[in-house]
Amino acid sequence: MKLLILHCREFGFELNKKGKLAEDPGVGLQNRKIAWFAMVCVEKGDSLEKVPAAAKEIASIADSVASKNIVIFLSLT
C-alpha cells in the first residue's frame, strides 16, 4: 500500500458518477479550500492489516493543521 498526501490551498475535481465505495458527494465540479488530498494505492498482495495504519497516518497529518477537509482517492491495483 502506498500513500501520497498533499496539503493544498485549493483542490478541485469533477465527478460524473458515484463510485462503488464512495459517499455521495454529488455530481459535478467540487472545490475545497485548504484541503488534504490523499491518494491511496492498494497493491496486489496487500493485507487488510495495513488499512488501520494508513487511516491513522492520514488522521494524524490532518490533526496537525487546522484544515479538516480531506479528499481521499482510492486506487485498487
Short mmCIF file of N, CA, C and O in Angstrom, two decimals, residues 7-8 10 13-15 17 30 33 38 41 43 47-49 51 53 56-57 61 68 76:
data_model
loop_
_atom_site.label_atom_id
_atom_site.label_comp_id
_atom_site.label_asym_id
_atom_site.label_seq_id
_atom_site.Cartn_x
_atom_site.Cartn_y
_atom_site.Cartn_z
N HIS A 7 -0.97 18.68 0.84
CA HIS A 7 -1.69 19.76 1.50
C HIS A 7 -1.85 20.86 0.47
O HIS A 7 -0.87 21.42 -0.02
N CYS A 8 -3.09 21.18 0.09
CA CYS A 8 -3.37 22.11 -1.00
C CYS A 8 -4.12 23.34 -0.50
O CYS A 8 -4.99 23.23 0.35
N GLU A 10 -6.04 24.98 -2.49
CA GLU A 10 -7.33 24.74 -3.13
C GLU A 10 -7.22 23.47 -3.95
O GLU A 10 -6.20 23.20 -4.57
N PHE A 13 -12.10 19.04 -8.30
CA PHE A 13 -12.26 17.82 -9.08
C PHE A 13 -13.68 17.79 -9.61
O PHE A 13 -14.57 18.47 -9.11
N GLU A 14 -13.88 17.01 -10.65
CA GLU A 14 -15.21 16.90 -11.24
C GLU A 14 -15.63 15.43 -11.24
O GLU A 14 -14.87 14.56 -11.65
N LEU A 15 -16.83 15.19 -10.76
CA LEU A 15 -17.37 13.84 -10.72
C LEU A 15 -18.45 13.68 -11.78
O LEU A 15 -19.27 14.57 -11.96
N LYS A 17 -19.98 10.41 -11.95
CA LYS A 17 -20.84 9.39 -11.37
C LYS A 17 -20.28 8.99 -10.00
O LYS A 17 -19.12 9.20 -9.71
N GLN A 30 -16.44 20.05 -7.91
CA GLN A 30 -16.31 20.20 -6.46
C GLN A 30 -15.01 20.96 -6.17
O GLN A 30 -13.99 20.69 -6.78
N LYS A 33 -11.34 24.45 -0.25
CA LYS A 33 -10.28 25.37 0.15
C LYS A 33 -9.45 24.72 1.25
O LYS A 33 -9.99 24.06 2.13
N ALA A 38 -5.39 12.82 -0.32
CA ALA A 38 -4.67 11.57 -0.06
C ALA A 38 -4.97 10.57 -1.16
O ALA A 38 -6.12 10.19 -1.37
N CYS A 41 -3.03 3.82 -2.81
CA CYS A 41 -2.93 2.77 -3.81
C CYS A 41 -2.78 1.43 -3.08
O CYS A 41 -1.80 1.20 -2.39
N GLU A 43 -2.13 -2.33 -3.42
CA GLU A 43 -1.48 -3.18 -4.41
C GLU A 43 -1.78 -4.65 -4.17
O GLU A 43 -2.13 -5.05 -3.06
N SER A 47 -2.35 -6.69 2.61
CA SER A 47 -3.33 -7.29 3.52
C SER A 47 -4.17 -6.19 4.19
O SER A 47 -3.79 -5.02 4.20
N LEU A 48 -5.28 -6.60 4.76
CA LEU A 48 -6.15 -5.65 5.46
C LEU A 48 -5.48 -5.08 6.70
O LEU A 48 -5.92 -4.07 7.23
N GLU A 49 -4.43 -5.69 7.16
CA GLU A 49 -3.72 -5.22 8.35
C GLU A 49 -3.10 -3.84 8.12
O GLU A 49 -2.83 -3.12 9.07
N VAL A 51 -4.53 -1.31 6.50
CA VAL A 51 -5.55 -0.26 6.42
C VAL A 51 -5.59 0.63 7.67
O VAL A 51 -5.59 1.85 7.56
N ALA A 53 -3.26 1.38 9.79
CA ALA A 53 -2.05 2.21 9.83
C ALA A 53 -2.16 3.37 8.84
O ALA A 53 -1.77 4.50 9.14
N LYS A 56 -4.68 5.87 10.20
CA LYS A 56 -4.08 6.60 11.33
C LYS A 56 -3.11 7.66 10.83
O LYS A 56 -3.06 8.77 11.36
N GLU A 57 -2.34 7.35 9.80
CA GLU A 57 -1.39 8.31 9.23
C GLU A 57 -2.13 9.51 8.64
O GLU A 57 -1.75 10.66 8.87
N ILE A 61 -1.88 13.40 10.23
CA ILE A 61 -1.47 14.56 9.44
C ILE A 61 -2.57 15.62 9.45
O ILE A 61 -2.30 16.81 9.61
N LYS A 68 -9.72 20.53 8.09
CA LYS A 68 -10.33 19.21 8.26
C LYS A 68 -10.95 18.71 6.96
O LYS A 68 -11.66 17.71 6.95
N LEU A 76 -7.34 0.65 -6.54
CA LEU A 76 -7.08 -0.77 -6.31
C LEU A 76 -6.37 -1.33 -7.53
O LEU A 76 -6.92 -1.31 -8.63
#
